[in-house]
Each structure stands twice: as structure tokens, then as C-alpha cells.
Amino acid sequence: MGKSVALGCIVLVLVGVLVVGGMAAGAYNKLNAADQGVSAGWAQVENVYQRRADLIPNLVETVKGAANFEKDTLTQVIQARASATQVKLDANSIKDPAAFEKFQKAQDGLGSAIGRLLVSVEKYPELKANQNFRDLQTQLEGTENRISVERGRFNDLTQSYNTLRRSFPTVIVANFAGFKDRPYFKAAEGTEKPPPVKFN
Amino acid sequence: MLLAGFFLFEETSAFASGAPASPSRPDRYVTDLAGAIPKDRASALNEKLAAFERETSSQVMVYVDRKVPEGTTLEEFANRAFRAWGVGQKGKSNGVVFFLFTDGPRMRMEVGYGLEGAIPDARAHRINVEVIAPLLKAGDVAGALDAGADAILAAARGEPYKGTGKTEAERRRKASPFLIFLPIGFFIVIIVAFLFAFRAAWRNARRRGRRGSSSSDSSWTSSSSSSSGSSSSDSSSSGSSSDSSGGGGDSGGGGSSD
């Protein structure tokens, strides 16, 4: 009698260990897949930022030929590009919110420098008529659009990863295995208030 | 029990992405919700785009509505719709959707990853500005879409995709009767088998109750009751109107707005 009770207990414990272990493994695999998804999304983000950086030398050359007066604006673009390409993040350091913010800041700086250049260029009709410049402008617009698309997808992936990481049974495994929350892209600084419109 | 409850919660933790949901995938290549083009022109264009998919496997679609839905931008709407519809073949993403919103008018050509080489942004922009916009300005919407589609098809031929002679919709239509009837037939077979088994068991039990044991009656034969899904009344495919089905393509926001 006593023997069979003990045996039953052992079997029960074994089954329990198996079930819990299986659940933990499942949770871990899910977390891992979501984590890899975020990293893949990040690769796409870097891709499109690189695409923008690659367009700039050509843009600067084209503008320089036609609008030699905009030296300051051009220098700002070149500097912003240099600092943006310096801040590189590999798959591991994007998990660090501080490094992530630095990257985002550098890229947003480049974005606004390009924006200023395109505004100042409005004064030069011969440049605006230049087919090469117009194509470049289209490409820049397209690249900005791709950037916002990939940033949006990255945020979606990050959100589903973070949600999974914090949901109940998974969070235990996540804490145990060292899965951390991942940072999001935020709207660029200053874009929360609409720009002042001046007519003159 | 408690844990099961938690798992249920986990599955339902869907997240809202802010933007309104994309419209469901149109089942034609040409969708005109604004009533901007005559029916016969629309179906002629539809036929042309279907033929293009048969030839090259690339999917080119046209979507016309009055205005961009509230709460989203033209670019966001176009990209989300493209993705939700899965325009182009899976793995190739060789699709293009031309969006036209007649109040404005505003337009955007959304190009899938697989055609970005043949239709880079600058080319898309030129088609928008040089081919489509002048005709739109002249009030000829159908002509603008026709000419625009021709320009897109010409550009898309720059990528050497090969068609199968069938559109995605035609391929699915062929496969579907089998896919639908297979599980149904299987289900019916199982139910019939169960019925026979239960009947046999019940009889056995009654008999045993009446005269003690008596053993095996072997009425467990049953189950040969085929009832396969009967192959569905012939053809039904190859109607004159060409439908469009998504293959699972994706776009990263390539293309150009007006």
C-alpha cells in the first residue's frame, strides 16, 4: 500500500516536471522567435537609412553645381551625414535604450539637415528644372517614406515582442533567460508640435 | 485550469496599430469605388492586367476611390493595403498597385520589393507626373488609367519574371474543390464509422443483458461507406471575368506619390 502511494507520487512529480519543462521550452522558443523578428526588422531599418546616406554625396554634388551660395546648408548636411553614419548599432546594442536613442538622434539630425537643404533650394529655379536633381528629390522622398515604413514595422515587431515578454507565464522564463524589453522608435523631437506656417 | 485561463488571455492580446484597418482585398484587378470610369473600360483594363499576370506572374492592380480614409495618410494607406492584400507572388513580391483618390486628386503608385529594380521611385514618379497627371487634368480618368497601366506594364517587363499561363485566382480555383471536400469527406467517413460502432456496441450490450454472455457478433464491419466528396459539378472555372487573388507579396514603401 505505502509502496504504491510513493510510486504514484514519483510518477506525478515526473509528469509535472515534464509538463512545466515543456511549457518553459515552448515559451523560450516563442520569445526567441519574436526576438529574432525584431532583429530582422532592425536590419531593414538600417538598410533604408543606409540608402538615404548613399544618396547624399550625389545630392550635394548636384546642388553644389547649381547653388553655390548655400555653402552653410550643404556643410551641415555633410556633417550630419558623417555623424549619422558613425553611429552604428549591431544587433546586440540596439537592445540598449541609450545607444538606440543616440542612433535615432543622429539619423533625425540628418533628416532635418536634408529638409533644410531642400527648402533653401526652392530659391533656385534652374536647379528645380534640372532633371537629375528632380530624380534625386524623388528618390529622397521615396527613401523617407521607406524609412517611416520600416520604422513602423520595427515598432510593431518590438511591440509584439515586448507584449509577449511581459505576459504571464512567459515572463518567468524571460526573466530567467535574461530577455529584456526592447526600445521603440519615437517621433523625432519637435514633431509633436506643428511647424509654424509663414507666408511672406 | 487557472493556467488555461491565462493562456487564453495571452492569445487575445492583440495590439492596435492606430491606423484604420485596410479594406479587404478586391477580387478584381480594377476596383472603382468612385464610379469614375465606365464599366466596359474597367473590365477591358481588368482583362489586360489579368493577361499580364498570366504572362509574367506580376500583379498590377488599380484602386480608385473618392478620398483617403480618415486617420491615415495616402502613403500609409497604400503601403498597408498593399501588404494586407499580398500583391504579387509570394517570395517575389512582384506587384504594383496604383491608387487614385478622385477628390484632390491624389495618387500613389505602390511598388513591391520585387519590382523596385524595374520601377524605381524616379520612374514611378515620371509615370505619375508625365503620363497620368496630364490626362487626369484633362478629365479623362479612364484614359489616364489605361495609359498609366500601359506605362507600368512596359516598365515591369524590365524584370524577367515568367508567368505560368494562369493567374493566382485561376490556380486557386482549380485547387479549391479538392481542398474543401477532402476534410468534409473524411469527417463523414469518421461519423458513419462511429455510428456503426455505437450501434454494434449497443446491440451487443442488449444481447448480453438478455442471455448472459454470448460473445462476438462481429458486426464491426461497417466503415466501407465511402461517400467521397463527389468531385463537384464540373468546371465552373474559366468564367469570362478575370478575378485576382493575392500571392503574398510585400512592399517596403517603394513607389511614388503625386
mmCIF file of C-alpha atoms in Angstrom, chain A:
data_model
loop_
_atom_site.group_PDB
_atom_site.id
_atom_site.type_symbol
_atom_site.label_atom_id
_atom_site.label_comp_id
_atom_site.label_asym_id
_atom_site.label_seq_id
_atom_site.Cartn_x
_atom_site.Cartn_y
_atom_site.Cartn_z
ATOM 1 C CA MET A 1 0.000 0.000 0.000
ATOM 2 C CA GLY A 2 2.633 2.519 1.136
ATOM 3 C CA LYS A 3 4.864 1.488 -1.730
ATOM 4 C CA SER A 4 2.281 2.167 -4.418
ATOM 5 C CA VAL A 5 1.460 5.596 -2.927
ATOM 6 C CA ALA A 6 5.137 6.517 -3.084
ATOM 7 C CA LEU A 7 5.342 5.284 -6.652
ATOM 8 C CA GLY A 8 2.290 7.300 -7.582
ATOM 9 C CA CYS A 9 3.850 10.409 -6.064
ATOM 10 C CA ILE A 10 7.036 9.926 -8.036
ATOM 11 C CA VAL A 11 5.137 9.467 -11.296
ATOM 12 C CA LEU A 12 3.061 12.561 -10.547
ATOM 13 C CA VAL A 13 6.152 14.659 -9.867
ATOM 14 C CA LEU A 14 7.818 13.372 -13.039
ATOM 15 C CA VAL A 15 4.778 14.220 -15.114
ATOM 16 C CA GLY A 16 4.637 17.658 -13.504
ATOM 17 C CA VAL A 17 8.297 18.310 -14.263
ATOM 18 C CA LEU A 18 7.784 17.225 -17.866
ATOM 19 C CA VAL A 19 4.756 19.463 -18.342
ATOM 20 C CA VAL A 20 6.374 22.514 -16.762
ATOM 21 C CA GLY A 21 9.604 21.902 -18.640
ATOM 22 C CA GLY A 22 7.740 21.586 -21.914
ATOM 23 C CA MET A 23 5.871 24.805 -21.282
ATOM 24 C CA ALA A 24 9.080 26.606 -20.392
ATOM 25 C CA ALA A 25 10.759 25.361 -23.545
ATOM 26 C CA GLY A 26 7.777 26.471 -25.613
ATOM 27 C CA ALA A 27 7.814 29.919 -24.031
ATOM 28 C CA TYR A 28 11.532 30.212 -24.591
ATOM 29 C CA ASN A 29 11.213 29.294 -28.259
ATOM 30 C CA LYS A 30 8.429 31.788 -28.767
ATOM 31 C CA LEU A 31 10.456 34.530 -27.120
ATOM 32 C CA ASN A 32 13.440 33.655 -29.205
ATOM 33 C CA ALA A 33 11.445 33.781 -32.433
ATOM 34 C CA ALA A 34 9.981 37.175 -31.532
ATOM 35 C CA ASP A 35 13.425 38.447 -30.575
ATOM 36 C CA GLN A 36 14.862 37.333 -33.903
ATOM 37 C CA GLY A 37 11.944 39.016 -35.645
ATOM 38 C CA VAL A 38 12.841 42.333 -34.028
ATOM 39 C CA SER A 39 16.464 41.927 -35.082
ATOM 40 C CA ALA A 40 15.430 41.224 -38.663
ATOM 41 C CA GLY A 41 13.217 44.305 -38.574
ATOM 42 C CA TRP A 42 16.197 46.268 -37.367
ATOM 43 C CA ALA A 43 18.286 45.101 -40.316
ATOM 44 C CA GLN A 44 15.629 46.536 -42.633
ATOM 45 C CA VAL A 45 15.683 49.842 -40.763
ATOM 46 C CA GLU A 46 19.448 50.089 -41.114
ATOM 47 C CA ASN A 47 19.124 49.224 -44.767
ATOM 48 C CA VAL A 48 16.882 52.140 -45.571
ATOM 49 C CA TYR A 49 18.942 54.565 -43.517
ATOM 50 C CA GLN A 50 21.989 53.428 -45.445
ATOM 51 C CA ARG A 51 20.080 54.025 -48.650
ATOM 52 C CA ARG A 52 19.491 57.600 -47.613
ATOM 53 C CA ALA A 53 23.130 58.124 -46.636
ATOM 54 C CA ASP A 54 24.188 56.781 -50.053
ATOM 55 C CA LEU A 55 22.058 59.336 -51.865
ATOM 56 C CA ILE A 56 23.620 62.316 -50.155
ATOM 57 C CA PRO A 57 27.005 62.659 -51.915
ATOM 58 C CA ASN A 58 25.211 62.769 -55.252
ATOM 59 C CA LEU A 59 22.712 65.289 -53.929
ATOM 60 C CA VAL A 60 25.439 67.510 -52.532
ATOM 61 C CA GLU A 61 27.329 67.458 -55.832
ATOM 62 C CA THR A 62 24.241 68.341 -57.828
ATOM 63 C CA VAL A 63 23.248 71.176 -55.545
ATOM 64 C CA LYS A 64 26.793 72.488 -55.321
ATOM 65 C CA GLY A 65 26.969 72.965 -59.069
ATOM 66 C CA ALA A 66 23.788 74.994 -59.294
ATOM 67 C CA ALA A 67 23.508 76.740 -55.946
ATOM 68 C CA ASN A 68 26.923 77.622 -54.765
ATOM 69 C CA PHE A 69 25.550 80.131 -52.277
ATOM 70 C CA GLU A 70 24.157 77.550 -49.915
ATOM 71 C CA LYS A 71 27.568 76.610 -48.516
ATOM 72 C CA ASP A 72 26.402 76.567 -44.904
ATOM 73 C CA THR A 73 23.410 74.382 -45.546
ATOM 74 C CA LEU A 74 25.496 71.994 -47.614
ATOM 75 C CA THR A 75 28.177 71.738 -44.939
ATOM 76 C CA GLN A 76 25.522 70.988 -42.362
ATOM 77 C CA VAL A 77 24.190 68.141 -44.479
ATOM 78 C CA ILE A 78 27.667 66.710 -44.972
ATOM 79 C CA GLN A 79 28.433 66.901 -41.274
ATOM 80 C CA ALA A 80 25.106 65.409 -40.293
ATOM 81 C CA ARG A 81 25.687 62.539 -42.709
ATOM 82 C CA ALA A 82 29.141 61.930 -41.268
ATOM 83 C CA SER A 83 27.853 61.781 -37.709
ATOM 84 C CA ALA A 84 24.865 59.663 -38.673
ATOM 85 C CA THR A 85 26.994 57.056 -40.418
ATOM 86 C CA GLN A 86 29.367 56.980 -37.465
ATOM 87 C CA VAL A 87 26.696 55.803 -35.067
ATOM 88 C CA LYS A 88 26.444 52.145 -35.966
ATOM 89 C CA LEU A 89 24.375 49.716 -33.979
ATOM 90 C CA ASP A 90 24.726 45.969 -34.261
ATOM 91 C CA ALA A 91 22.019 43.508 -33.351
ATOM 92 C CA ASN A 92 23.099 43.459 -29.715
ATOM 93 C CA SER A 93 23.494 47.133 -28.955
ATOM 94 C CA ILE A 94 20.003 48.026 -30.196
ATOM 95 C CA LYS A 95 18.769 46.378 -27.018
ATOM 96 C CA ASP A 96 20.422 49.203 -25.107
ATOM 97 C CA PRO A 97 17.976 52.149 -24.916
ATOM 98 C CA ALA A 98 20.741 54.772 -24.574
ATOM 99 C CA ALA A 99 22.620 53.616 -27.684
ATOM 100 C CA PHE A 100 19.319 53.323 -29.509
ATOM 101 C CA GLU A 101 18.424 56.904 -28.667
ATOM 102 C CA LYS A 102 21.817 58.121 -29.837
ATOM 103 C CA PHE A 103 21.338 56.388 -33.169
ATOM 104 C CA GLN A 104 17.892 57.834 -33.591
ATOM 105 C CA LYS A 105 19.104 61.324 -32.726
ATOM 106 C CA ALA A 106 21.892 61.206 -35.306
ATOM 107 C CA GLN A 107 19.531 59.991 -38.033
ATOM 108 C CA ASP A 108 16.879 62.565 -37.158
ATOM 109 C CA GLY A 109 19.598 65.237 -37.324
ATOM 110 C CA LEU A 110 20.459 64.142 -40.836
ATOM 111 C CA GLY A 111 16.798 64.129 -41.778
ATOM 112 C CA SER A 112 16.265 67.695 -40.702
ATOM 113 C CA ALA A 113 19.503 68.879 -42.370
ATOM 114 C CA ILE A 114 18.265 67.410 -45.647
ATOM 115 C CA GLY A 115 14.910 69.060 -45.077
ATOM 116 C CA ARG A 116 16.560 72.470 -44.627
ATOM 117 C CA LEU A 117 18.590 71.977 -47.772
ATOM 118 C CA LEU A 118 15.543 71.106 -49.832
ATOM 119 C CA VAL A 119 13.756 74.202 -48.540
ATOM 120 C CA SER A 120 16.676 76.539 -49.288
ATOM 121 C CA VAL A 121 16.971 75.074 -52.764
ATOM 122 C CA GLU A 122 13.486 76.357 -53.596
ATOM 123 C CA LYS A 123 15.135 79.673 -54.432
ATOM 124 C CA TYR A 124 16.980 78.261 -57.435
ATOM 125 C CA PRO A 125 14.681 77.717 -60.396
ATOM 126 C CA GLU A 126 17.384 76.327 -62.663
ATOM 127 C CA LEU A 127 18.133 73.651 -60.086
ATOM 128 C CA LYS A 128 14.481 72.759 -59.766
ATOM 129 C CA ALA A 129 14.331 72.391 -63.542
ATOM 130 C CA ASN A 130 17.349 70.069 -63.517
ATOM 131 C CA GLN A 131 16.160 66.533 -64.267
ATOM 132 C CA ASN A 132 18.966 64.966 -62.272
ATOM 133 C CA PHE A 133 18.021 66.995 -59.226
ATOM 134 C CA ARG A 134 14.349 66.182 -59.632
ATOM 135 C CA ASP A 135 15.124 62.467 -59.769
ATOM 136 C CA LEU A 136 17.265 62.802 -56.672
ATOM 137 C CA GLN A 137 14.478 64.598 -54.905
ATOM 138 C CA THR A 138 12.040 61.814 -55.793
ATOM 139 C CA GLN A 139 14.481 59.240 -54.532
ATOM 140 C CA LEU A 140 14.910 61.127 -51.288
ATOM 141 C CA GLU A 141 11.153 61.325 -50.818
ATOM 142 C CA GLY A 142 10.877 57.635 -51.561
ATOM 143 C CA THR A 143 13.615 56.857 -49.087
ATOM 144 C CA GLU A 144 11.990 58.924 -46.365
ATOM 145 C CA ASN A 145 8.796 57.004 -46.995
ATOM 146 C CA ARG A 146 10.634 53.684 -46.780
ATOM 147 C CA ILE A 147 12.227 54.832 -43.546
ATOM 148 C CA SER A 148 8.867 55.562 -41.997
ATOM 149 C CA VAL A 149 7.501 52.223 -43.221
ATOM 150 C CA GLU A 150 10.396 50.229 -41.795
ATOM 151 C CA ARG A 151 10.363 52.167 -38.549
ATOM 152 C CA GLY A 152 6.673 51.439 -38.212
ATOM 153 C CA ARG A 153 7.216 47.731 -38.828
ATOM 154 C CA PHE A 154 10.097 47.671 -36.400
ATOM 155 C CA ASN A 155 7.864 49.219 -33.747
ATOM 156 C CA ASP A 156 5.115 46.671 -34.462
ATOM 157 C CA LEU A 157 7.577 43.798 -34.091
ATOM 158 C CA THR A 158 9.020 45.335 -30.937
ATOM 159 C CA GLN A 159 5.568 45.757 -29.514
ATOM 160 C CA SER A 160 4.601 42.142 -30.059
ATOM 161 C CA TYR A 161 7.917 41.028 -28.578
ATOM 162 C CA ASN A 162 7.526 43.242 -25.511
ATOM 163 C CA THR A 163 3.924 42.130 -25.043
ATOM 164 C CA LEU A 164 4.965 38.507 -25.197
ATOM 165 C CA ARG A 165 7.868 39.125 -22.834
ATOM 166 C CA ARG A 166 5.604 40.653 -20.216
ATOM 167 C CA SER A 167 2.654 38.264 -20.497
ATOM 168 C CA PHE A 168 2.210 35.954 -17.598
ATOM 169 C CA PRO A 169 3.697 32.530 -17.828
ATOM 170 C CA THR A 170 6.286 33.699 -20.346
ATOM 171 C CA VAL A 171 7.624 36.485 -18.156
ATOM 172 C CA ILE A 172 9.088 33.943 -15.729
ATOM 173 C CA VAL A 173 11.082 32.274 -18.486
ATOM 174 C CA ALA A 174 12.021 35.693 -19.911
ATOM 175 C CA ASN A 175 13.409 36.918 -16.619
ATOM 176 C CA PHE A 176 15.203 33.661 -16.022
ATOM 177 C CA ALA A 177 16.783 33.610 -19.506
ATOM 178 C CA GLY A 178 17.595 37.320 -19.497
ATOM 179 C CA PHE A 179 15.217 38.592 -22.192
ATOM 180 C CA LYS A 180 14.853 42.378 -21.776
ATOM 181 C CA ASP A 181 12.324 44.868 -23.093
ATOM 182 C CA ARG A 182 13.414 46.412 -26.372
ATOM 183 C CA PRO A 183 13.269 50.143 -27.151
ATOM 184 C CA TYR A 184 10.914 51.722 -29.679
ATOM 185 C CA PHE A 185 11.418 54.453 -32.236
ATOM 186 C CA LYS A 186 9.895 57.683 -31.052
ATOM 187 C CA ALA A 187 8.672 60.543 -33.187
ATOM 188 C CA ALA A 188 11.513 62.945 -33.942
ATOM 189 C CA GLU A 189 11.974 65.756 -31.448
ATOM 190 C CA GLY A 190 9.944 68.829 -32.297
ATOM 191 C CA THR A 191 7.431 66.969 -34.463
ATOM 192 C CA GLU A 192 4.903 66.817 -31.617
ATOM 193 C CA LYS A 193 4.036 70.464 -32.253
ATOM 194 C CA PRO A 194 3.039 71.512 -35.770
ATOM 195 C CA PRO A 195 5.548 73.771 -37.538
ATOM 196 C CA PRO A 196 4.652 77.459 -37.749
ATOM 197 C CA VAL A 197 3.471 78.438 -41.209
ATOM 198 C CA LYS A 198 4.684 81.782 -42.506
ATOM 199 C CA PHE A 199 3.588 83.496 -45.672
ATOM 200 C CA ASN A 200 5.885 86.203 -46.877
#
